[in-house]
XYZ file of C-alpha atoms in Angstrom:
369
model
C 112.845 98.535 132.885
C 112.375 102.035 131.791
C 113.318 104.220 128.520
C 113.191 107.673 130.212
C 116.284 108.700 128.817
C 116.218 110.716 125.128
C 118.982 112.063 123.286
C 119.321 114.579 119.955
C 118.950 112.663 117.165
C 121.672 114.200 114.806
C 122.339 117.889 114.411
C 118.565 118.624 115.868
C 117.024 119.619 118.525
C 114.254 116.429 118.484
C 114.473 114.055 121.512
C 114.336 110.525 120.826
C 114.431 106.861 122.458
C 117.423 104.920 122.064
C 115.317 102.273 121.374
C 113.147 102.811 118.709
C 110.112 100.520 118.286
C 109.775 98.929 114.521
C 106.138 98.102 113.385
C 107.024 96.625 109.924
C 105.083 93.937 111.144
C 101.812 95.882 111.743
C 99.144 94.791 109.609
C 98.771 91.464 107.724
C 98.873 92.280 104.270
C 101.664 92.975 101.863
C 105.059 92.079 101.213
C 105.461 91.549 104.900
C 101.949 89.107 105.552
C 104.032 86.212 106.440
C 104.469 87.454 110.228
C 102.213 90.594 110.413
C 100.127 91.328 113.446
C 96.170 91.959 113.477
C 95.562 95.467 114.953
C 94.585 94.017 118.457
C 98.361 92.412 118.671
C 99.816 95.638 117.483
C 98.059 97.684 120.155
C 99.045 95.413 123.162
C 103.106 96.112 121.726
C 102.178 100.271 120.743
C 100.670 100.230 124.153
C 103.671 98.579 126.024
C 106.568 100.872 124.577
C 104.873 103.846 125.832
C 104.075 102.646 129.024
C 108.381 101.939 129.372
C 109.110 105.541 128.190
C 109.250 104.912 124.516
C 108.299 107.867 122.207
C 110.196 107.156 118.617
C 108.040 104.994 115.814
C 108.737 103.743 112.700
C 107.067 102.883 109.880
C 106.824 103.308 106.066
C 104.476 103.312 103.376
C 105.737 100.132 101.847
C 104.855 98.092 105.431
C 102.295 95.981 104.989
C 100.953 97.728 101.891
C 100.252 100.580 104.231
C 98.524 98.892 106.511
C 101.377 99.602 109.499
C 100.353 103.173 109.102
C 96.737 102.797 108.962
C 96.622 100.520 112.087
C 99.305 102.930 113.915
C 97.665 106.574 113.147
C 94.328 104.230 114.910
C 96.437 103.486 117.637
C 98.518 106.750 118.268
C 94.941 108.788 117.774
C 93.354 105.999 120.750
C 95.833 106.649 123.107
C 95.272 110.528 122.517
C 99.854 110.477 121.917
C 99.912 112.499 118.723
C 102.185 115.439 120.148
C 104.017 112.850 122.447
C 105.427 110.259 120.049
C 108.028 110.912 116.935
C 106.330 109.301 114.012
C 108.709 108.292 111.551
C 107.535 106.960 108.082
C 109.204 106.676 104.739
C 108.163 106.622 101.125
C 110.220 105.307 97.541
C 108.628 102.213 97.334
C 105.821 101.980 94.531
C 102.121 102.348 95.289
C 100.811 101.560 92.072
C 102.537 99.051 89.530
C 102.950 100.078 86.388
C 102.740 104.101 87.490
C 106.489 104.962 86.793
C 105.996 108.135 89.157
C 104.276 105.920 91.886
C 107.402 105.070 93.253
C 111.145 106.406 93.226
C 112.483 109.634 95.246
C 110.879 112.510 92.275
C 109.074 115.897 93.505
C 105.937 114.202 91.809
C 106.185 110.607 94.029
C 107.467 112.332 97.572
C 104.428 114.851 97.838
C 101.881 112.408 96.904
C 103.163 110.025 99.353
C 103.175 112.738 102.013
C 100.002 113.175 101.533
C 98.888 109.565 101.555
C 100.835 108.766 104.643
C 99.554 111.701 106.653
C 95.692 109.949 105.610
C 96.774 106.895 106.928
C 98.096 108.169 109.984
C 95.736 110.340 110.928
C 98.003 113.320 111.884
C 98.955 116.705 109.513
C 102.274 116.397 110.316
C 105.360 113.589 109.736
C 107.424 114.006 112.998
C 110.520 112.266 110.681
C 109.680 111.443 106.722
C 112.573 109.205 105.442
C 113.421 108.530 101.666
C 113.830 104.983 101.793
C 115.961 104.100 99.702
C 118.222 105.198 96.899
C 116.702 105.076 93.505
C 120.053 106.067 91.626
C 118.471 108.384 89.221
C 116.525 111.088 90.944
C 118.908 114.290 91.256
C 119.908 114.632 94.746
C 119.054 118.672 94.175
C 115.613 117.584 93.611
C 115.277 115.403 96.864
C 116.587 117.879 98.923
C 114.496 121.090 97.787
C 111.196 118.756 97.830
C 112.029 118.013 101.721
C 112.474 121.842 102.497
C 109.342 122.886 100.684
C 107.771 119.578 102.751
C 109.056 121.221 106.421
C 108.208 125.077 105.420
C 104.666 123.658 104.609
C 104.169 121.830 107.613
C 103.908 118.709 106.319
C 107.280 117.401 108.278
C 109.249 118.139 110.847
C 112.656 116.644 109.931
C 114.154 115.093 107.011
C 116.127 111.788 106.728
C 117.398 109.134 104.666
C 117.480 105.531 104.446
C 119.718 103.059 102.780
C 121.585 105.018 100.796
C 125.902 105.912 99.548
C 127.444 107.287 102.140
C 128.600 109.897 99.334
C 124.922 110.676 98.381
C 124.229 111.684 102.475
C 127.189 113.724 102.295
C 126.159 115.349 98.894
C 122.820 115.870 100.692
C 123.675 117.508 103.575
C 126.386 119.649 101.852
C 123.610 120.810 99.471
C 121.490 121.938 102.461
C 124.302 123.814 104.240
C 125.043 125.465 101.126
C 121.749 126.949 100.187
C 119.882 127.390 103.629
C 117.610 124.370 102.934
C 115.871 121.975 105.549
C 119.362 119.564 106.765
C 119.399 116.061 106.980
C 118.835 114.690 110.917
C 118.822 111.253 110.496
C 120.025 108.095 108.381
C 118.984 104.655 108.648
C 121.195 101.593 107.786
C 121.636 97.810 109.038
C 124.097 97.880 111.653
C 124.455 94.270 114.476
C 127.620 92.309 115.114
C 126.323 90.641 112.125
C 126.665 93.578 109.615
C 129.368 96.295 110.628
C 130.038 97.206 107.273
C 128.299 100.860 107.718
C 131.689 101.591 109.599
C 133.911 102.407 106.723
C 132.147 105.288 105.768
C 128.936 105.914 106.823
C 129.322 106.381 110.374
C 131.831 108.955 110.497
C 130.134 110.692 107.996
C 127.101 111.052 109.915
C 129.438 111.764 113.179
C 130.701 114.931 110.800
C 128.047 115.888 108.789
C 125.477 115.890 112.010
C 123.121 112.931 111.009
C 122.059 110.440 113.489
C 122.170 106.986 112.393
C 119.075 104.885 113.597
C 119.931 101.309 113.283
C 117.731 98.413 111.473
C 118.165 94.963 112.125
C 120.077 95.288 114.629
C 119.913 91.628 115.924
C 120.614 90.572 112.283
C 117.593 89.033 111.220
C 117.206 87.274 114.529
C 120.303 85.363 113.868
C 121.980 87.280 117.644
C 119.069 85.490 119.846
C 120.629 82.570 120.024
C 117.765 80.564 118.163
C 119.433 78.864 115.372
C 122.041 76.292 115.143
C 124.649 75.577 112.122
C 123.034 72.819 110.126
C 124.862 71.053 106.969
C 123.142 73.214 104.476
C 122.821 76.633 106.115
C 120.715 76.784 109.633
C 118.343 75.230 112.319
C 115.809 77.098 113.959
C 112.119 78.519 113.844
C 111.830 81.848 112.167
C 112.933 84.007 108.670
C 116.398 82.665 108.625
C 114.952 78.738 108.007
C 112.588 79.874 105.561
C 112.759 79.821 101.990
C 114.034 83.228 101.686
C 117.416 82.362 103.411
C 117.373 79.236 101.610
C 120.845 80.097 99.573
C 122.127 81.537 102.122
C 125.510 80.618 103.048
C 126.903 81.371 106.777
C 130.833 82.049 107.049
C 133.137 80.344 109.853
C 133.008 83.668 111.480
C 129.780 84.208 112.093
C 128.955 81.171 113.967
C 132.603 82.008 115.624
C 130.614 85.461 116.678
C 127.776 83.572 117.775
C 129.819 81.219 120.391
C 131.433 84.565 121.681
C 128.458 86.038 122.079
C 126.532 83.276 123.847
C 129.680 83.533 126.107
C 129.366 87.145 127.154
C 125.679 86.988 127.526
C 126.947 83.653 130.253
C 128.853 85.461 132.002
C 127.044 88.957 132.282
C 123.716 86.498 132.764
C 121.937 88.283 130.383
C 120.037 87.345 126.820
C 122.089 86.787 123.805
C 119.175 89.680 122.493
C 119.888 92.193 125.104
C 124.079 91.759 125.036
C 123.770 92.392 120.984
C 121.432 95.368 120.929
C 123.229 96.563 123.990
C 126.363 96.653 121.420
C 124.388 98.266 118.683
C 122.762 101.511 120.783
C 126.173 101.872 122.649
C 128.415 102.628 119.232
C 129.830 105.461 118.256
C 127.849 107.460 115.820
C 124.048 105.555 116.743
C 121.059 107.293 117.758
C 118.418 104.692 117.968
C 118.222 100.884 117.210
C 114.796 99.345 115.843
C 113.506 96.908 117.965
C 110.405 94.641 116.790
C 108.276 91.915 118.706
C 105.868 89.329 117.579
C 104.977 89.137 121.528
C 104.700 92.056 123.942
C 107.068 89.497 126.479
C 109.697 89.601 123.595
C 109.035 93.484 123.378
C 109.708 93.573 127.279
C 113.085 91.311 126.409
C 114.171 93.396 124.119
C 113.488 97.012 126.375
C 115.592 96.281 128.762
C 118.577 95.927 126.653
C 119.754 98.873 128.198
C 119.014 98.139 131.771
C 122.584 96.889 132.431
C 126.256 98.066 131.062
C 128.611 95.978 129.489
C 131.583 95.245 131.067
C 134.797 96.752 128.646
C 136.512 93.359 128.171
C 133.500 91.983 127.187
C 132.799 94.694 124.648
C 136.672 93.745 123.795
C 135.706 90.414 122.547
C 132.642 91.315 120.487
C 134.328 94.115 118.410
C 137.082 91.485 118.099
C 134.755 88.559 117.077
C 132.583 90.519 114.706
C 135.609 92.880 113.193
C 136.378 92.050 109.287
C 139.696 93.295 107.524
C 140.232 96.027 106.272
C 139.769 95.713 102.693
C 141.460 97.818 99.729
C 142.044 101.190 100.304
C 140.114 101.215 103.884
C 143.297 99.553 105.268
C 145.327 102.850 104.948
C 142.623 104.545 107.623
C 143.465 102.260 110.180
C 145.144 103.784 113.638
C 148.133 100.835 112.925
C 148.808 101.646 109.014
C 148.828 105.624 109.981
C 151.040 105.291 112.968
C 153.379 103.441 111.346
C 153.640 105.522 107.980
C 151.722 109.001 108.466
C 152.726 110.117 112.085
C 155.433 107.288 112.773
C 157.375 107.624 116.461
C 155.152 110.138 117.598
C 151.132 109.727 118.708
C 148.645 112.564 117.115
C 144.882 111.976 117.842
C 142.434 114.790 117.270
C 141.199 115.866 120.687
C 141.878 115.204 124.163
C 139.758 113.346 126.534
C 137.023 115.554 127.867
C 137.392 118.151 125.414
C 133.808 118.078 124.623
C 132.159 117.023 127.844
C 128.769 115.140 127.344
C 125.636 117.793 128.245
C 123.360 115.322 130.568
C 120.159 116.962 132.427
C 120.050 114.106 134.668
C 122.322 113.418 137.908
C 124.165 109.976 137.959
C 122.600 107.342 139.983
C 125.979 107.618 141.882
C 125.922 110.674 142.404
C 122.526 110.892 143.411
């Protein structure tokens, strides 16, 4: 198992894992206590993804009321990695309740978050500083100006954005190609079997507009292991999905039908429900990375070497088939069937040929080798 393989995230010239490694769980305080990790768990994980290859990190300030970044600026400073590693960390999420500037995307909240989370983290730079999410009210203008006066000071490398519109991206990035300022590199979003919804929009976008998407969640929740079973009122199995906050959750025909095809491909290609699924994820068109967490450093090692085998076309067939959902509204008139048969009927028009842009690789091909 090895990660030595980095790509560009987005339109950038940064090199980054396909697999990123997710330390939401780093810490034991906060929102996320419930399955946090002391800091001698969290080093034995930090300590394995390097040793495969790894070099891309995130975090945020929110994670274990900023306890993720505390214990990983301890970590990346032990291990002597600062110019290594890609730190990624993002801020929107209130610090101080009842502050209506300690949280939200304003000038006022990003650059006092910058600074916090380059205290925790030991460093005087942020490698990748997301927004987090969309507040709905802060003017993108303002968002975008703050991050270029963040990367001409130093303070970041790269800009990015998390959970947002895909029209508030594209605003974004037009903004910053219009006026010269720092671009977008990178958006994070949910994206498994589970989830595809980031498809009808977001994807391309980031395919045209030059942002990388990095994908959270990727085995959707933990639901693609394999580890829980349909039960009368919801699901059977140890972890988040059984607890109380899944507890109105209500699972579809279709995803337990996605399940049953996955647990057949993993069969047959004798590997992991895990690996097959997050094999999908950092194989589709459009993804950079995909997050990968671990309560265990054997489960880290599981989920690694997700990309230690390819998966066979047919069986990539049946997943995009058991996981696809209609085409709802006006999405159904992007489709290649509703366009052949109305905009370019008798004929077939696609954009470029195959090959037209061959893939730049600095590495020969085991087969060629």
């Amino acid at each position: 198992m090895s990660m030595n393989q980095y790509f560009l995230l987005g339109r950038s010239g940064l090199r980054v894992s396909r697999l990123a490694l997710g330390t939401m769980n780093f810490g034991t305080g906060g929102f996320h206590a419930a399955y946090g990790k002391s800091a001698d768990e969290a080093r034995s994980l930090f300590r394995r993804y390097l040793e495969a290859g790894g070099n891309f990190i995130d975090t945020a300030d929110f994670y274990t009321a900023g306890e993720s970044e505390t214990i990983l600026g301890g970590l990346v400073a032990e291990a002597g990695v600062r110019d290594r590693v890609v730190l990624t960390t993002k801020f929107t999420n209130s610090v101080d309740h009842g502050d209506p500037n300690a949280g939200g995307n304003g000038r006022k909240h990003m650059i006092r978050a910058v600074e916090a989370s380059l205290r925790r983290l030991r460093t005087d730079y942020i490698d990748l500083f997301l927004l987090h999410t969309w507040d709905r009210i802060t003017p993108v203008e303002e968002v975008m100006r703050t991050f270029d006066d963040l990367t001409r000071a130093g303070k970041i490398r790269y800009a990015g954005l998390s959970d947002v519109p895909s029209w508030y991206a594209a605003r974004a990035q037009t903004l910053a190609d219009a006026h010269a300022l720092a671009p977008v590199v990178s958006l994070q979003l949910p994206y498994s079997l589970l989830d595809r919804t980031i498809e009808r929009e977001h994807v391309p976008m980031g395919q045209t507009l030059g942002l990388g998407i990095t994908a959270w969640s990727p085995l959707g929740s933990g639901f693609l292991t394999g580890k829980y079973r349909q039960a009368d009122r919801g699901v059977t199995g140890e972890g988040r999905l059984s607890g109380e906050g899944y507890a109105g959750r209500s699972w579809t025909d279709r995803e337990w039908r996605l399940l049953g095809a996955l647990e057949e491909v993993a069969a047959e290609v004798s590997r992991p429900m895990a690996q097959v699924a997050l094999n999908w994820v950092a194989n589709r068109p459009g993804v950079a990375s995909a997050i990968v967490g671990a309560s265990s450093v054997e489960q880290l090692d599981g989920n690694l070497a997700a990309l230690d085998f390819e998966l066979p076309g047919e069986s990539r067939r049946r997943l995009d088939e058991a996981s696809a959902e209609p085409s709802a509204s006006v999405y159904q008139m992007f489709t290649p069937g509703y366009q052949s048969w109305l905009v370019s009927p008798g004929v077939q028009v696609a954009d470029k040929p195959d090959g037209y842009v061959p893939a730049v690789r600095n590495w020969v091909p085991e087969s060629a080798a």
